[in-house]
C-alpha cells in the first residue's frame, strides 16, 4: 500500500475580515508551525499583492500565496514587476497566483474579456518569460508588449500558481503553471478530474495542487462549516470539509492528500469566532499528526 506524501498545511486570510487583522494572523501562522498563508485578491475588498508584501515582511519562514490575481485587472508587465520585487525582497517564500477572476467583478471594473481563456494563455506565457528575465515582444489579442524586460528579475525560479475550474482552463494551468489552485469544497471526483486534466496537459510533470478546505473546531464547528459550505456549493453536493478535534481534521487532510493534493489551505468560515486560535490549533495540534 502506497502512503500519500505529507501535505503542507496552511490557512487562508479570507477578506470577510478587515485588512488590519492580517498581521496577527500572519504571526500566529508563522509561529505555530504552519507551512503557508494564502491571501485573496477579491474585488473590491483587498489587494492580494499588498497583503502578501505585508505578510512577507511580518513573518520569518512561512510561504505566502496569492490566490489569485485576476488577469484582466492587472497589466502583465505590472504583475511581473510586483512579483519580481517581492521575490527578491523575500526569496523563496512567494507563490503568486493568477486566474480569470470573477467575471461579474471584471465587468464592474470595465475589464471583462470576451475570451478569458485566450487572455489566461497569453498572460501566463508572457509572465513566465518576463520572470525568467527575457525580453518580451508580443502582439496578442489581449497581451501586447514591446521589448519589455525586467531590470531586476527574480534570481531563482518563481512557482507560478494558476486557478481554474473549467477543463480547458485547467489544461492551460497544467501546461503553463507550476501550482494548481482548486476552488473550495471540491469533491473527490472533482479533484480527480482536475488532476487527470493536469497530467494530460503536461505528461510527466507533477504539479503542486493546493486545495481549499473549509474547516473549524470547537463548539458549533460542524454547524458553522455546513453553513459556509452552503454559500460555496448552493447548487451541488458539497465536497471535502472538516470540523471537530485535531484527529478529525487531520483525517480529512489525509484523504485529500491521497487524491494528489500537495498543500491544503484551511479556509475559515465567515463567522469563525477565534481566527488566531484556529491558526494555532492547526499548527500545534493538527500539523504534527500529519508527520513529515
Tab-separated table of C-alpha atoms in Angstrom:
chain	number	residue	atom	x	y	z
A	1	UNK	CA	0.000	0.000	0.000
A	2	UNK	CA	1.377	3.398	-1.030
A	3	UNK	CA	1.285	6.125	1.586
A	4	UNK	CA	0.345	9.589	0.335
A	5	UNK	CA	3.028	12.267	0.837
A	6	UNK	CA	2.514	14.555	3.800
A	7	UNK	CA	0.587	17.615	2.599
A	8	UNK	CA	1.717	21.090	3.520
A	9	UNK	CA	-0.783	22.821	5.758
A	10	UNK	CA	-1.749	26.458	5.633
A	11	UNK	CA	-4.533	28.872	6.412
A	12	UNK	CA	-6.318	31.402	4.235
A	13	UNK	CA	-6.947	35.026	5.106
A	14	UNK	CA	-10.367	35.472	3.542
A	15	UNK	CA	-11.312	39.140	3.047
A	16	UNK	CA	-14.509	38.795	5.030
A	17	UNK	CA	-12.324	40.462	7.643
A	18	UNK	CA	-10.653	43.906	7.567
A	19	UNK	CA	-7.016	44.207	6.414
A	20	UNK	CA	-5.795	45.359	9.817
A	21	UNK	CA	-6.410	41.870	11.241
A	22	UNK	CA	-3.935	40.232	8.848
A	23	UNK	CA	-0.795	40.963	10.887
A	24	UNK	CA	-1.830	38.951	13.931
A	25	UNK	CA	-2.933	36.010	11.794
A	26	UNK	CA	0.324	36.025	9.835
A	27	UNK	CA	2.334	35.998	13.061
A	28	UNK	CA	0.194	33.240	14.576
A	29	UNK	CA	0.525	31.104	11.439
A	30	UNK	CA	4.299	31.634	11.303
A	31	UNK	CA	4.876	30.985	14.999
A	32	UNK	CA	2.622	27.918	15.228
A	33	UNK	CA	4.417	25.937	12.538
A	34	UNK	CA	2.036	26.216	9.591
A	35	UNK	CA	3.632	25.927	6.166
A	36	UNK	CA	1.669	28.501	4.187
A	37	UNK	CA	-0.578	31.543	4.459
A	38	UNK	CA	-2.801	32.389	1.497
A	39	UNK	CA	-4.276	35.830	0.847
A	40	UNK	CA	-7.028	36.595	-1.644
A	41	UNK	CA	-7.495	39.421	-4.104
A	42	UNK	CA	-11.257	39.885	-4.179
A	43	UNK	CA	-12.952	42.842	-5.844
A	44	UNK	CA	-13.453	45.210	-4.226
A	45	UNK	CA	-12.192	44.111	-0.881
A	46	UNK	CA	-8.420	43.751	-0.587
A	47	UNK	CA	-5.287	43.765	-2.722
A	48	UNK	CA	-3.562	40.409	-2.778
A	49	UNK	CA	-0.191	41.934	-3.656
A	50	UNK	CA	-0.269	44.499	-0.838
A	51	UNK	CA	-1.408	41.860	1.653
A	52	UNK	CA	1.264	39.402	0.536
A	53	UNK	CA	4.010	42.007	0.803
A	54	UNK	CA	2.980	42.945	4.320
A	55	UNK	CA	2.695	39.305	5.407
A	56	UNK	CA	6.126	38.502	3.997
A	57	UNK	CA	7.624	41.419	5.920
A	58	UNK	CA	5.971	40.426	9.204
A	59	UNK	CA	6.927	36.738	9.077
A	60	UNK	CA	10.179	34.797	9.078
A	61	UNK	CA	9.745	31.489	7.270
A	62	UNK	CA	6.187	30.747	6.134
A	63	UNK	CA	5.357	30.715	2.416
A	64	UNK	CA	2.836	33.353	1.321
A	65	UNK	CA	0.499	32.588	-1.568
A	66	UNK	CA	-1.699	34.963	-3.553
A	67	UNK	CA	-4.876	33.272	-4.683
A	68	UNK	CA	-5.394	34.874	-7.076
A	69	UNK	CA	-4.627	37.954	-9.182
A	70	UNK	CA	-7.289	38.384	-11.919
A	71	UNK	CA	-5.586	38.614	-15.295
A	72	UNK	CA	-7.994	41.230	-16.755
A	73	UNK	CA	-7.468	43.566	-13.811
A	74	UNK	CA	-3.670	43.890	-13.785
A	75	UNK	CA	-1.325	44.543	-16.705
A	76	UNK	CA	1.085	41.626	-17.095
A	77	UNK	CA	4.120	43.924	-17.040
A	78	UNK	CA	2.983	45.376	-13.716
A	79	UNK	CA	2.297	41.915	-12.314
A	80	UNK	CA	5.799	40.794	-13.293
A	81	UNK	CA	7.318	43.850	-11.593
A	82	UNK	CA	5.334	43.221	-8.397
A	83	UNK	CA	6.172	39.520	-8.259
A	84	UNK	CA	9.857	40.069	-9.026
A	85	UNK	CA	10.178	42.770	-6.372
A	86	UNK	CA	8.577	40.629	-3.661
A	87	UNK	CA	10.619	37.577	-4.644
A	88	UNK	CA	13.900	39.472	-4.457
A	89	UNK	CA	12.954	41.012	-1.109
A	90	UNK	CA	11.828	37.664	0.364
A	91	UNK	CA	13.484	34.914	-1.692
A	92	UNK	CA	11.738	31.569	-1.973
A	93	UNK	CA	8.636	32.431	0.045
A	94	UNK	CA	6.178	33.816	-2.505
A	95	UNK	CA	3.637	31.785	-4.508
A	96	UNK	CA	1.937	34.198	-6.931
A	97	UNK	CA	-1.373	33.015	-8.357
A	98	UNK	CA	-3.305	34.195	-11.404
A	99	UNK	CA	-6.663	33.308	-12.906
A	100	UNK	CA	-9.708	34.562	-14.794
A	101	UNK	CA	-11.218	36.443	-11.877
A	102	UNK	CA	-14.947	36.588	-11.204
A	103	UNK	CA	-16.467	37.719	-14.479
A	104	UNK	CA	-19.155	39.915	-12.911
A	105	UNK	CA	-16.474	41.774	-10.986
A	106	UNK	CA	-14.376	42.153	-14.123
A	107	UNK	CA	-17.416	43.669	-15.793
A	108	UNK	CA	-17.867	46.132	-12.943
A	109	UNK	CA	-14.242	47.196	-13.354
A	110	UNK	CA	-14.655	47.603	-17.122
A	111	UNK	CA	-12.037	44.967	-17.987
A	112	UNK	CA	-14.094	41.849	-18.753
A	113	UNK	CA	-12.521	39.832	-21.564
A	114	UNK	CA	-14.666	38.217	-24.233
A	115	UNK	CA	-12.322	35.206	-24.180
A	116	UNK	CA	-10.931	34.692	-20.673
A	117	UNK	CA	-9.193	31.504	-21.832
A	118	UNK	CA	-7.218	33.324	-24.534
A	119	UNK	CA	-6.263	36.029	-22.059
A	120	UNK	CA	-5.094	33.478	-19.479
A	121	UNK	CA	-2.889	31.699	-22.019
A	122	UNK	CA	-1.338	34.905	-23.347
A	123	UNK	CA	-0.869	36.327	-19.860
A	124	UNK	CA	0.712	33.233	-18.304
A	125	UNK	CA	3.064	32.807	-21.263
A	126	UNK	CA	4.266	36.410	-21.109
A	127	UNK	CA	4.507	36.410	-17.316
A	128	UNK	CA	6.679	33.309	-17.230
A	129	UNK	CA	9.032	34.778	-19.812
A	130	UNK	CA	9.292	38.111	-18.006
A	131	UNK	CA	10.019	36.424	-14.676
A	132	UNK	CA	12.720	34.370	-16.413
A	133	UNK	CA	14.465	37.627	-17.354
A	134	UNK	CA	13.644	37.516	-21.053
A	135	UNK	CA	12.894	40.480	-23.270
A	136	UNK	CA	9.320	40.042	-24.430
A	137	UNK	CA	7.668	41.410	-27.535
A	138	UNK	CA	4.219	40.057	-28.285
A	139	UNK	CA	1.122	41.237	-30.113
A	140	UNK	CA	-1.669	39.013	-28.843
A	141	UNK	CA	-5.384	39.504	-28.690
A	142	UNK	CA	-5.074	40.909	-25.159
A	143	UNK	CA	-1.402	40.961	-24.155
A	144	UNK	CA	0.741	43.425	-26.075
A	145	UNK	CA	4.321	44.136	-25.073
A	146	UNK	CA	7.095	45.932	-26.940
A	147	UNK	CA	10.629	44.940	-25.894
A	148	UNK	CA	9.747	44.647	-22.210
A	149	UNK	CA	12.404	43.248	-19.902
A	150	UNK	CA	12.606	43.470	-16.127
A	151	UNK	CA	15.677	45.285	-14.812
A	152	UNK	CA	15.520	43.202	-11.646
A	153	UNK	CA	14.065	39.785	-12.461
A	154	UNK	CA	13.940	37.101	-9.765
A	155	UNK	CA	17.250	35.384	-9.130
A	156	UNK	CA	15.565	31.985	-8.943
A	157	UNK	CA	12.514	30.349	-10.482
A	158	UNK	CA	9.236	31.580	-9.001
A	159	UNK	CA	6.490	28.919	-8.911
A	160	UNK	CA	3.505	30.287	-10.807
A	161	UNK	CA	0.105	29.230	-9.483
A	162	UNK	CA	-2.963	29.230	-11.709
A	163	UNK	CA	-6.532	28.769	-10.508
A	164	UNK	CA	-9.267	27.461	-12.783
A	165	UNK	CA	-12.421	25.349	-12.872
A	166	UNK	CA	-13.367	24.506	-16.471
A	167	UNK	CA	-11.390	21.718	-18.178
A	168	UNK	CA	-9.949	23.995	-20.888
A	169	UNK	CA	-8.701	26.444	-18.281
A	170	UNK	CA	-7.338	23.622	-16.122
A	171	UNK	CA	-5.426	22.396	-19.179
A	172	UNK	CA	-3.822	25.842	-19.598
A	173	UNK	CA	-2.937	25.764	-15.896
A	174	UNK	CA	-1.337	22.364	-16.365
A	175	UNK	CA	0.629	23.472	-19.379
A	176	UNK	CA	1.876	26.833	-18.086
A	177	UNK	CA	1.653	26.696	-14.288
A	178	UNK	CA	3.703	25.055	-11.566
A	179	UNK	CA	0.960	25.107	-8.928
A	180	UNK	CA	-2.753	24.473	-9.462
A	181	UNK	CA	-5.306	26.177	-7.222
A	182	UNK	CA	-8.507	24.248	-6.562
A	183	UNK	CA	-11.684	26.062	-5.634
A	184	UNK	CA	-13.093	25.484	-2.152
A	185	UNK	CA	-15.190	22.475	-1.171
A	186	UNK	CA	-14.200	20.265	-4.109
A	187	UNK	CA	-15.291	16.620	-4.088
A	188	UNK	CA	-13.088	13.591	-4.679
A	189	UNK	CA	-14.488	13.315	-8.207
A	190	UNK	CA	-13.729	16.965	-8.986
A	191	UNK	CA	-10.192	16.743	-7.613
A	192	UNK	CA	-9.504	13.561	-9.565
A	193	UNK	CA	-10.893	15.060	-12.770
A	194	UNK	CA	-8.731	18.170	-12.411
A	195	UNK	CA	-5.643	16.088	-11.707
A	196	UNK	CA	-6.318	13.988	-14.828
A	197	UNK	CA	-6.517	17.122	-16.990
A	198	UNK	CA	-3.319	18.498	-15.458
A	199	UNK	CA	-1.464	15.251	-16.144
A	200	UNK	CA	-2.701	15.139	-19.729
A	201	UNK	CA	-1.725	18.764	-20.347
A	202	UNK	CA	1.853	18.216	-19.165
A	203	UNK	CA	2.734	14.499	-19.263
A	204	UNK	CA	5.471	13.540	-16.862
A	205	UNK	CA	5.175	16.624	-14.692
A	206	UNK	CA	3.832	16.537	-11.164
A	207	UNK	CA	2.127	19.775	-10.275
A	208	UNK	CA	1.733	21.105	-6.800
A	209	UNK	CA	-2.002	21.138	-6.097
A	210	UNK	CA	-3.434	23.474	-3.463
A	211	UNK	CA	-6.858	22.604	-2.102
A	212	UNK	CA	-9.014	24.950	-0.039
A	213	UNK	CA	-10.707	23.072	2.804
A	214	UNK	CA	-13.402	24.838	4.820
A	215	UNK	CA	-12.810	23.897	8.450
A	216	UNK	CA	-13.478	24.858	12.045
A	217	UNK	CA	-13.019	23.485	15.544
A	218	UNK	CA	-14.593	23.970	18.945
A	219	UNK	CA	-18.266	24.276	19.920
A	220	UNK	CA	-20.596	24.641	16.941
A	221	UNK	CA	-17.868	23.800	14.425
A	222	UNK	CA	-19.967	21.478	12.274
A	223	UNK	CA	-22.838	23.951	12.097
A	224	UNK	CA	-20.515	26.772	11.058
A	225	UNK	CA	-18.872	24.647	8.379
A	226	UNK	CA	-22.181	23.403	6.962
A	227	UNK	CA	-23.497	26.962	6.711
A	228	UNK	CA	-20.320	28.041	4.919
A	229	UNK	CA	-20.499	25.106	2.514
A	230	UNK	CA	-23.995	26.190	1.501
A	231	UNK	CA	-22.538	29.514	0.357
A	232	UNK	CA	-19.923	27.825	-1.829
A	233	UNK	CA	-21.947	24.951	-3.271
A	234	UNK	CA	-25.557	26.201	-3.432
A	235	UNK	CA	-26.453	24.007	-6.417
A	236	UNK	CA	-24.365	20.927	-5.798
A	237	UNK	CA	-23.192	18.362	-3.306
A	238	UNK	CA	-20.507	19.912	-1.067
A	239	UNK	CA	-17.072	18.382	-1.215
A	240	UNK	CA	-14.432	17.976	1.450
A	241	UNK	CA	-14.639	19.939	4.677
A	242	UNK	CA	-13.518	19.351	8.243
A	243	UNK	CA	-14.938	20.044	11.697
A	244	UNK	CA	-14.023	18.818	15.138
A	245	UNK	CA	-10.889	17.899	17.005
A	246	UNK	CA	-7.346	17.648	15.660
A	247	UNK	CA	-7.595	13.996	14.633
A	248	UNK	CA	-10.867	14.581	12.777
A	249	UNK	CA	-9.349	17.455	10.798
A	250	UNK	CA	-6.114	15.535	10.154
A	251	UNK	CA	-8.101	12.556	8.850
A	252	UNK	CA	-9.758	14.744	6.210
A	253	UNK	CA	-6.399	16.203	5.233
A	254	UNK	CA	-5.027	12.700	4.714
A	255	UNK	CA	-7.977	11.814	2.482
A	256	UNK	CA	-7.381	14.881	0.345
A	257	UNK	CA	-3.653	14.144	0.125
A	258	UNK	CA	-4.409	10.649	-1.163
A	259	UNK	CA	-6.075	12.303	-4.165
A	260	UNK	CA	-2.887	14.169	-5.057
A	261	UNK	CA	-3.401	17.451	-3.192
A	262	UNK	CA	0.049	18.543	-2.008
A	263	UNK	CA	-0.961	21.574	0.045
A	264	UNK	CA	-4.160	22.259	1.986
A	265	UNK	CA	-5.142	25.848	2.732
A	266	UNK	CA	-7.705	25.821	5.509
A	267	UNK	CA	-10.467	28.300	4.759
A	268	UNK	CA	-12.121	29.660	7.916
A	269	UNK	CA	-15.842	30.229	7.975
A	270	UNK	CA	-17.113	33.776	7.658
A	271	UNK	CA	-18.245	33.655	11.287
A	272	UNK	CA	-15.151	31.953	12.735
A	273	UNK	CA	-15.164	33.140	16.380
A	274	UNK	CA	-11.440	32.676	17.058
A	275	UNK	CA	-9.295	33.044	13.945
A	276	UNK	CA	-5.984	33.203	15.815
A	277	UNK	CA	-6.981	30.202	17.905
A	278	UNK	CA	-7.804	28.277	14.742
A	279	UNK	CA	-4.368	29.054	13.279
A	280	UNK	CA	-2.635	27.883	16.455
A	281	UNK	CA	-4.809	24.754	16.611
A	282	UNK	CA	-3.858	23.871	13.043
A	283	UNK	CA	-0.158	24.490	13.565
A	284	UNK	CA	0.354	22.974	17.003
A	285	UNK	CA	-2.249	20.182	17.085
A	286	UNK	CA	-3.127	19.176	13.520
A	287	UNK	CA	0.203	19.683	11.739
A	288	UNK	CA	2.132	17.231	13.996
A	289	UNK	CA	-0.444	14.499	13.268
A	290	UNK	CA	0.400	14.654	9.569
A	291	UNK	CA	4.021	13.645	10.040
A	292	UNK	CA	6.781	14.706	7.671
